[in-house]
PDB file of C-alpha atoms and ligand atoms in Angstrom:
ATOM      1  CA  MET A   1       0.000   0.000   0.000  1.00  0.00           C
ATOM      2  CA  SER A   2       1.327   3.513  -0.790  1.00  0.00           C
ATOM      3  CA  PRO A   3       2.149   5.714   2.255  1.00  0.00           C
ATOM      4  CA  ARG A   4      -0.862   7.498   3.715  1.00  0.00           C
ATOM      5  CA  PRO A   5      -1.016  11.303   3.501  1.00  0.00           C
ATOM      6  CA  PRO A   6      -0.671  13.123   6.844  1.00  0.00           C
ATOM      7  CA  VAL A   7      -3.875  13.053   8.860  1.00  0.00           C
ATOM      8  CA  VAL A   8      -5.183  15.005  11.836  1.00  0.00           C
ATOM      9  CA  ILE A   9      -6.135  12.939  14.888  1.00  0.00           C
ATOM     10  CA  ALA A  10      -8.799  14.520  17.080  1.00  0.00           C
ATOM     11  CA  PRO A  11      -9.610  12.529  20.246  1.00  0.00           C
ATOM     12  CA  SER A  12     -13.234  13.003  21.342  1.00  0.00           C
ATOM     13  CA  LEU A  13     -13.270  13.841  25.038  1.00  0.00           C
ATOM     14  CA  LEU A  14     -16.788  12.391  25.286  1.00  0.00           C
ATOM     15  CA  ALA A  15     -15.102   9.046  26.026  1.00  0.00           C
ATOM     16  CA  ALA A  16     -12.616  10.514  28.550  1.00  0.00           C
ATOM     17  CA  ASP A  17     -12.850  10.215  32.329  1.00  0.00           C
ATOM     18  CA  PHE A  18     -14.730  13.429  33.206  1.00  0.00           C
ATOM     19  CA  GLY A  19     -13.582  13.071  36.815  1.00  0.00           C
ATOM     20  CA  ARG A  20     -10.045  13.956  35.736  1.00  0.00           C
ATOM     21  CA  LEU A  21     -10.559  15.851  32.510  1.00  0.00           C
ATOM     22  CA  ALA A  22      -7.473  18.073  32.745  1.00  0.00           C
ATOM     23  CA  ASP A  23      -5.288  14.995  33.158  1.00  0.00           C
ATOM     24  CA  GLU A  24      -6.970  13.268  30.187  1.00  0.00           C
ATOM     25  CA  VAL A  25      -6.332  16.376  28.047  1.00  0.00           C
ATOM     26  CA  ARG A  26      -2.658  16.372  29.030  1.00  0.00           C
ATOM     27  CA  ARG A  27      -2.338  12.645  28.324  1.00  0.00           C
ATOM     28  CA  VAL A  28      -3.729  12.828  24.764  1.00  0.00           C
ATOM     29  CA  GLU A  29      -1.664  15.956  24.088  1.00  0.00           C
ATOM     30  CA  ASP A  30       1.449  14.056  25.235  1.00  0.00           C
ATOM     31  CA  ALA A  31       0.345  11.142  23.025  1.00  0.00           C
ATOM     32  CA  SER A  32       0.613  13.483  19.989  1.00  0.00           C
ATOM     33  CA  ALA A  33      -3.052  14.235  19.356  1.00  0.00           C
ATOM     34  CA  ASP A  34      -3.382  17.079  16.837  1.00  0.00           C
ATOM     35  CA  TRP A  35      -6.725  18.592  17.863  1.00  0.00           C
ATOM     36  CA  LEU A  36      -9.256  17.977  20.658  1.00  0.00           C
ATOM     37  CA  HIS A  37     -12.804  17.156  19.527  1.00  0.00           C
ATOM     38  CA  LEU A  38     -15.490  18.453  21.892  1.00  0.00           C
ATOM     39  CA  ASP A  39     -18.989  17.007  21.488  1.00  0.00           C
ATOM     40  CA  ILE A  40     -21.709  19.383  22.661  1.00  0.00           C
ATOM     41  CA  MET A  41     -25.153  17.766  23.089  1.00  0.00           C
ATOM     42  CA  ASP A  42     -28.341  19.458  24.258  1.00  0.00           C
ATOM     43  CA  GLY A  43     -30.834  16.618  24.793  1.00  0.00           C
ATOM     44  CA  HIS A  44     -32.972  17.966  21.910  1.00  0.00           C
ATOM     45  CA  PHE A  45     -31.045  17.684  18.659  1.00  0.00           C
ATOM     46  CA  VAL A  46     -29.635  14.410  20.020  1.00  0.00           C
ATOM     47  CA  ASP A  47     -30.885  12.176  22.812  1.00  0.00           C
ATOM     48  CA  ASN A  48     -28.013  12.910  25.189  1.00  0.00           C
ATOM     49  CA  ILE A  49     -26.557  15.812  27.168  1.00  0.00           C
ATOM     50  CA  SER A  50     -22.814  16.365  27.464  1.00  0.00           C
ATOM     51  CA  PHE A  51     -21.266  19.706  28.476  1.00  0.00           C
ATOM     52  CA  GLY A  52     -21.295  23.376  27.536  1.00  0.00           C
ATOM     53  CA  PRO A  53     -19.140  26.481  27.065  1.00  0.00           C
ATOM     54  CA  ALA A  54     -17.885  26.609  30.678  1.00  0.00           C
ATOM     55  CA  VAL A  55     -16.265  23.189  30.310  1.00  0.00           C
ATOM     56  CA  VAL A  56     -14.835  24.141  26.899  1.00  0.00           C
ATOM     57  CA  ALA A  57     -13.245  27.214  28.509  1.00  0.00           C
ATOM     58  CA  MET A  58     -11.775  25.055  31.267  1.00  0.00           C
ATOM     59  CA  ILE A  59     -10.303  22.671  28.676  1.00  0.00           C
ATOM     60  CA  ALA A  60      -8.868  25.636  26.727  1.00  0.00           C
ATOM     61  CA  GLY A  61      -6.986  26.612  29.866  1.00  0.00           C
ATOM     62  CA  HIS A  62      -5.262  23.224  29.946  1.00  0.00           C
ATOM     63  CA  THR A  63      -4.102  22.781  26.350  1.00  0.00           C
ATOM     64  CA  LYS A  64      -2.461  24.450  23.374  1.00  0.00           C
ATOM     65  CA  LEU A  65      -4.204  22.114  20.924  1.00  0.00           C
ATOM     66  CA  PRO A  66      -6.871  23.507  18.564  1.00  0.00           C
ATOM     67  CA  LEU A  67     -10.394  22.943  19.908  1.00  0.00           C
ATOM     68  CA  ASP A  68     -12.722  21.311  17.382  1.00  0.00           C
ATOM     69  CA  VAL A  69     -16.198  22.024  18.754  1.00  0.00           C
ATOM     70  CA  HIS A  70     -19.034  19.880  17.349  1.00  0.00           C
ATOM     71  CA  LEU A  71     -22.436  21.384  18.145  1.00  0.00           C
ATOM     72  CA  MET A  72     -25.176  18.747  18.213  1.00  0.00           C
ATOM     73  CA  ILE A  73     -27.708  21.263  19.452  1.00  0.00           C
ATOM     74  CA  GLN A  74     -30.785  23.171  18.364  1.00  0.00           C
ATOM     75  CA  HIS A  75     -30.408  26.904  17.654  1.00  0.00           C
ATOM     76  CA  PRO A  76     -26.605  26.763  17.387  1.00  0.00           C
ATOM     77  CA  ASP A  77     -26.582  30.402  16.202  1.00  0.00           C
ATOM     78  CA  HIS A  78     -27.735  31.431  19.673  1.00  0.00           C
ATOM     79  CA  TYR A  79     -24.791  29.674  21.331  1.00  0.00           C
ATOM     80  CA  VAL A  80     -21.974  30.351  18.835  1.00  0.00           C
ATOM     81  CA  PRO A  81     -20.748  33.524  20.611  1.00  0.00           C
ATOM     82  CA  ARG A  82     -20.339  31.614  23.883  1.00  0.00           C
ATOM     83  CA  PHE A  83     -18.233  28.896  22.243  1.00  0.00           C
ATOM     84  CA  VAL A  84     -16.132  31.530  20.469  1.00  0.00           C
ATOM     85  CA  GLU A  85     -15.554  33.212  23.827  1.00  0.00           C
ATOM     86  CA  ALA A  86     -14.685  29.817  25.373  1.00  0.00           C
ATOM     87  CA  GLY A  87     -11.798  29.375  22.929  1.00  0.00           C
ATOM     88  CA  ALA A  88     -13.116  27.273  20.029  1.00  0.00           C
ATOM     89  CA  THR A  89     -10.884  27.023  16.950  1.00  0.00           C
ATOM     90  CA  THR A  90     -13.428  25.325  14.681  1.00  0.00           C
ATOM     91  CA  ILE A  91     -17.174  25.334  15.281  1.00  0.00           C
ATOM     92  CA  THR A  92     -19.189  22.708  13.417  1.00  0.00           C
ATOM     93  CA  VAL A  93     -22.970  22.880  13.141  1.00  0.00           C
ATOM     94  CA  HIS A  94     -25.454  20.436  11.629  1.00  0.00           C
ATOM     95  CA  VAL A  95     -27.232  20.919   8.310  1.00  0.00           C
ATOM     96  CA  GLU A  96     -30.404  18.976   9.261  1.00  0.00           C
ATOM     97  CA  PRO A  97     -33.591  21.073   9.667  1.00  0.00           C
ATOM     98  CA  GLU A  98     -33.952  19.683  13.229  1.00  0.00           C
ATOM     99  CA  ALA A  99     -31.016  21.912  14.245  1.00  0.00           C
ATOM    100  CA  LYS A 100     -33.398  24.840  13.662  1.00  0.00           C
ATOM    101  CA  HIS A 101     -31.164  27.567  12.285  1.00  0.00           C
ATOM    102  CA  ASP A 102     -30.338  29.383   9.080  1.00  0.00           C
ATOM    103  CA  VAL A 103     -27.293  27.345   8.108  1.00  0.00           C
ATOM    104  CA  ALA A 104     -25.664  29.931   5.819  1.00  0.00           C
ATOM    105  CA  GLN A 105     -26.118  32.687   8.389  1.00  0.00           C
ATOM    106  CA  THR A 106     -24.662  30.597  11.209  1.00  0.00           C
ATOM    107  CA  LEU A 107     -21.625  29.658   9.094  1.00  0.00           C
ATOM    108  CA  ALA A 108     -21.053  33.331   8.260  1.00  0.00           C
ATOM    109  CA  MET A 109     -21.370  34.226  11.945  1.00  0.00           C
ATOM    110  CA  ILE A 110     -18.733  31.633  12.877  1.00  0.00           C
ATOM    111  CA  ARG A 111     -16.282  32.899  10.275  1.00  0.00           C
ATOM    112  CA  SER A 112     -16.806  36.551  11.091  1.00  0.00           C
ATOM    113  CA  ALA A 113     -16.000  35.722  14.729  1.00  0.00           C
ATOM    114  CA  GLY A 114     -12.580  34.508  13.529  1.00  0.00           C
ATOM    115  CA  CYS A 115     -13.265  30.771  13.876  1.00  0.00           C
ATOM    116  CA  ARG A 116     -13.175  28.092  11.235  1.00  0.00           C
ATOM    117  CA  ALA A 117     -16.662  27.003  10.137  1.00  0.00           C
ATOM    118  CA  GLY A 118     -17.649  23.346   9.922  1.00  0.00           C
ATOM    119  CA  LEU A 119     -20.801  21.665   8.629  1.00  0.00           C
ATOM    120  CA  ALA A 120     -21.908  18.163   9.623  1.00  0.00           C
ATOM    121  CA  LEU A 121     -24.292  15.664   8.119  1.00  0.00           C
ATOM    122  CA  ASN A 122     -25.909  12.701   9.848  1.00  0.00           C
ATOM    123  CA  PRO A 123     -25.842   9.209   8.317  1.00  0.00           C
ATOM    124  CA  ALA A 124     -29.439   9.597   7.099  1.00  0.00           C
ATOM    125  CA  THR A 125     -28.759  12.970   5.452  1.00  0.00           C
ATOM    126  CA  PRO A 126     -27.765  12.854   1.782  1.00  0.00           C
ATOM    127  CA  PHE A 127     -24.661  14.664   0.559  1.00  0.00           C
ATOM    128  CA  ASP A 128     -26.861  16.871  -1.660  1.00  0.00           C
ATOM    129  CA  ALA A 129     -28.272  18.527   1.489  1.00  0.00           C
ATOM    130  CA  LEU A 130     -25.059  20.464   2.044  1.00  0.00           C
ATOM    131  CA  GLU A 131     -23.645  20.825  -1.437  1.00  0.00           C
ATOM    132  CA  SER A 132     -24.762  24.454  -1.775  1.00  0.00           C
ATOM    133  CA  HIS A 133     -22.999  25.328   1.501  1.00  0.00           C
ATOM    134  CA  LEU A 134     -19.599  23.901   0.531  1.00  0.00           C
ATOM    135  CA  PRO A 135     -18.105  27.293  -0.467  1.00  0.00           C
ATOM    136  CA  LEU A 136     -19.001  28.604   3.019  1.00  0.00           C
ATOM    137  CA  ILE A 137     -17.061  26.076   5.093  1.00  0.00           C
ATOM    138  CA  ASP A 138     -13.546  25.134   6.195  1.00  0.00           C
ATOM    139  CA  LEU A 139     -14.465  21.650   7.405  1.00  0.00           C
ATOM    140  CA  LEU A 140     -17.009  19.055   6.345  1.00  0.00           C
ATOM    141  CA  LEU A 141     -17.948  16.457   8.964  1.00  0.00           C
ATOM    142  CA  VAL A 142     -19.352  13.180   7.696  1.00  0.00           C
ATOM    143  CA  MET A 143     -20.913  11.367  10.670  1.00  0.00           C
ATOM    144  CA  THR A 144     -20.117   7.659  10.510  1.00  0.00           C
ATOM    145  CA  VAL A 145     -22.577   6.855  13.330  1.00  0.00           C
ATOM    146  CA  HIS A 146     -25.896   8.415  14.312  1.00  0.00           C
ATOM    147  CA  PRO A 147     -24.851  11.195  16.736  1.00  0.00           C
ATOM    148  CA  GLY A 148     -25.581  11.100  20.442  1.00  0.00           C
ATOM    149  CA  PHE A 149     -23.456   8.378  21.933  1.00  0.00           C
ATOM    150  CA  GLY A 150     -19.919   7.075  21.714  1.00  0.00           C
ATOM    151  CA  GLY A 151     -19.065   3.425  21.190  1.00  0.00           C
ATOM    152  CA  GLN A 152     -21.356   2.711  18.206  1.00  0.00           C
ATOM    153  CA  ALA A 153     -20.513   0.614  15.151  1.00  0.00           C
ATOM    154  CA  PHE A 154     -18.980   2.406  12.149  1.00  0.00           C
ATOM    155  CA  ARG A 155     -21.158   2.650   9.007  1.00  0.00           C
ATOM    156  CA  PRO A 156     -19.051   1.843   5.933  1.00  0.00           C
ATOM    157  CA  GLU A 157     -21.867   2.962   3.604  1.00  0.00           C
ATOM    158  CA  MET A 158     -20.851   6.578   4.437  1.00  0.00           C
ATOM    159  CA  MET A 159     -17.713   6.176   2.273  1.00  0.00           C
ATOM    160  CA  GLU A 160     -19.680   7.275  -0.782  1.00  0.00           C
ATOM    161  CA  LYS A 161     -20.187  10.713   0.846  1.00  0.00           C
ATOM    162  CA  LEU A 162     -16.446  10.956   1.507  1.00  0.00           C
ATOM    163  CA  ARG A 163     -15.706  10.259  -2.140  1.00  0.00           C
ATOM    164  CA  ARG A 164     -18.136  12.974  -3.246  1.00  0.00           C
ATOM    165  CA  ALA A 165     -16.669  15.430  -0.739  1.00  0.00           C
ATOM    166  CA  ASN A 166     -13.163  14.611  -1.902  1.00  0.00           C
ATOM    167  CA  ALA A 167     -14.078  15.104  -5.563  1.00  0.00           C
ATOM    168  CA  TRP A 168     -15.463  18.557  -4.723  1.00  0.00           C
ATOM    169  CA  LYS A 169     -12.355  19.355  -2.656  1.00  0.00           C
ATOM    170  CA  ASP A 170     -10.011  18.341  -5.486  1.00  0.00           C
ATOM    171  CA  SER A 171     -11.645  20.627  -7.993  1.00  0.00           C
ATOM    172  CA  ASN A 172     -12.674  23.567  -5.778  1.00  0.00           C
ATOM    173  CA  GLU A 173     -10.988  23.935  -2.384  1.00  0.00           C
ATOM    174  CA  PRO A 174      -7.903  21.803  -1.653  1.00  0.00           C
ATOM    175  CA  ALA A 175      -7.699  23.296   1.871  1.00  0.00           C
ATOM    176  CA  LEU A 176     -11.103  21.866   2.894  1.00  0.00           C
ATOM    177  CA  ASP A 177     -10.841  19.480   5.845  1.00  0.00           C
ATOM    178  CA  ILE A 178     -12.901  16.303   5.499  1.00  0.00           C
ATOM    179  CA  GLU A 179     -13.591  14.829   8.933  1.00  0.00           C
ATOM    180  CA  VAL A 180     -15.158  11.567  10.077  1.00  0.00           C
ATOM    181  CA  ASP A 181     -16.671  10.945  13.505  1.00  0.00           C
ATOM    182  CA  GLY A 182     -17.999   7.717  15.010  1.00  0.00           C
ATOM    183  CA  GLY A 183     -16.617   4.214  15.306  1.00  0.00           C
ATOM    184  CA  ILE A 184     -13.126   5.225  14.176  1.00  0.00           C
ATOM    185  CA  ASN A 185     -10.304   2.810  15.016  1.00  0.00           C
ATOM    186  CA  ALA A 186      -7.107   1.802  13.183  1.00  0.00           C
ATOM    187  CA  GLU A 187      -9.018  -0.287  10.647  1.00  0.00           C
ATOM    188  CA  THR A 188     -11.919   2.077   9.888  1.00  0.00           C
ATOM    189  CA  ALA A 189      -9.505   5.056   9.861  1.00  0.00           C
ATOM    190  CA  ALA A 190      -7.570   3.478   6.997  1.00  0.00           C
ATOM    191  CA  LEU A 191     -10.794   2.978   5.039  1.00  0.00           C
ATOM    192  CA  CYS A 192     -11.858   6.612   5.639  1.00  0.00           C
ATOM    193  CA  VAL A 193      -8.459   7.984   4.596  1.00  0.00           C
ATOM    194  CA  ALA A 194      -8.518   5.822   1.469  1.00  0.00           C
ATOM    195  CA  ASN A 195     -11.863   7.453   0.621  1.00  0.00           C
ATOM    196  CA  GLY A 196     -10.696  11.030   1.231  1.00  0.00           C
ATOM    197  CA  ALA A 197     -10.945  11.858   4.947  1.00  0.00           C
ATOM    198  CA  ASN A 198      -8.046  13.794   6.502  1.00  0.00           C
ATOM    199  CA  VAL A 199      -9.391  14.482  10.032  1.00  0.00           C
ATOM    200  CA  LEU A 200     -10.181  11.472  12.201  1.00  0.00           C
ATOM    201  CA  VAL A 201     -12.230  11.807  15.403  1.00  0.00           C
ATOM    202  CA  ALA A 202     -11.939   8.921  17.835  1.00  0.00           C
ATOM    203  CA  GLY A 203     -13.341   8.493  21.339  1.00  0.00           C
ATOM    204  CA  THR A 204     -13.645   4.917  22.490  1.00  0.00           C
ATOM    205  CA  SER A 205     -10.683   3.555  20.531  1.00  0.00           C
ATOM    206  CA  ILE A 206      -8.335   6.042  22.249  1.00  0.00           C
ATOM    207  CA  PHE A 207      -9.737   6.561  25.757  1.00  0.00           C
ATOM    208  CA  ARG A 208     -10.556   2.882  26.362  1.00  0.00           C
ATOM    209  CA  ALA A 209      -7.159   1.733  25.032  1.00  0.00           C
ATOM    210  CA  PRO A 210      -4.409   0.674  27.444  1.00  0.00           C
ATOM    211  CA  SER A 211      -1.946   3.105  25.812  1.00  0.00           C
ATOM    212  CA  TYR A 212      -3.021   6.432  24.292  1.00  0.00           C
ATOM    213  CA  PRO A 213       0.198   6.889  22.236  1.00  0.00           C
ATOM    214  CA  THR A 214      -0.137   3.396  20.751  1.00  0.00           C
ATOM    215  CA  ALA A 215      -3.833   3.910  19.962  1.00  0.00           C
ATOM    216  CA  ILE A 216      -3.223   7.285  18.297  1.00  0.00           C
ATOM    217  CA  ALA A 217      -0.272   5.971  16.278  1.00  0.00           C
ATOM    218  CA  ALA A 218      -2.400   3.037  15.071  1.00  0.00           C
ATOM    219  CA  ILE A 219      -5.208   5.344  13.934  1.00  0.00           C
ATOM    220  CA  ARG A 220      -2.612   7.519  12.197  1.00  0.00           C
ATOM    221  CA  GLY A 221      -1.520   4.408  10.300  1.00  0.00           C
ATOM    222  CA  GLN A 222       1.956   4.173  11.859  1.00  0.00           C
TER     223      GLN A 222
HETATM  224  C1  DX5 B 301     -21.134  10.957  18.483  1.00  0.00           C
HETATM  225  C2  DX5 B 301     -20.001  11.920  18.732  1.00  0.00           C
HETATM  226  C3  DX5 B 301     -18.674  11.313  18.538  1.00  0.00           C
HETATM  227  C4  DX5 B 301     -18.373  10.195  19.448  1.00  0.00           C
HETATM  228  C5  DX5 B 301     -17.316   9.339  18.827  1.00  0.00           C
HETATM  229  O1  DX5 B 301     -22.320  11.580  18.758  1.00  0.00           O
HETATM  230  O2  DX5 B 301     -20.103  13.018  17.866  1.00  0.00           O
HETATM  231  O3  DX5 B 301     -17.621  12.247  18.585  1.00  0.00           O
HETATM  232  O4  DX5 B 301     -17.978  10.648  20.701  1.00  0.00           O
HETATM  233  O5  DX5 B 301     -17.108   8.331  19.697  1.00  0.00           O
HETATM  234  P1  DX5 B 301     -16.583   6.889  19.279  1.00  0.00           P
HETATM  235  O6  DX5 B 301     -15.202   7.100  18.750  1.00  0.00           O
HETATM  236  O7  DX5 B 301     -16.620   6.168  20.568  1.00  0.00           O
HETATM  237  O8  DX5 B 301     -17.523   6.351  18.244  1.00  0.00           O
HETATM  238 ZN1   ZN B 302     -18.355  14.702  17.329  1.00  0.00          ZN
END
């Protein structure tokens, strides 16, 4: 197999031990994580509740890594300023109508606040749903599980969306990040990279592994 292009590894803190979050952040940073992925859930857009801007700000105080904030919430436009203030680097919102916002306006708001803008699509959402927004984003997040909970099985049928995203990236915006989230481990990471992903989010396969450096290196394909 030819050598893999460099990829970004973004551990999802949803699978970390919340009782010692600062220590978990330090451990993945020491294990050569590239970004931290922060899953924000409101109990409405998804059937789970995680944490909010105050915890993001606390995490920002413990790391130099970019903070990749994934908003699985309704009315994300209302909360964007608080996540900007908390120290987000990238803010990703969902394209589905259930997120209840004007997608183009929210993306513009994120960029004008100086953050990178991301757009996510759920497994059930077709690629066409976000095609018109592609010129407005820095990162496209293809969910490889239904959002809400860590530890679910990866859905290989999402690879078609990655190929379409990658084709658009090749001809329009080579700097676009294509991210996958859900069920990522060393094996599924290789499949996603082969289909065009360059940012890999992983929760369970890092935080439940005996060694974080070994787990991250394996996902990186080393
Ligand atoms: C799912 C979240 C994911 C999740 C990934 O709703 O967006 O980031 O934590 O976790 P694993 O890697 O355990 O599938
Ligand atoms: Zn996520």
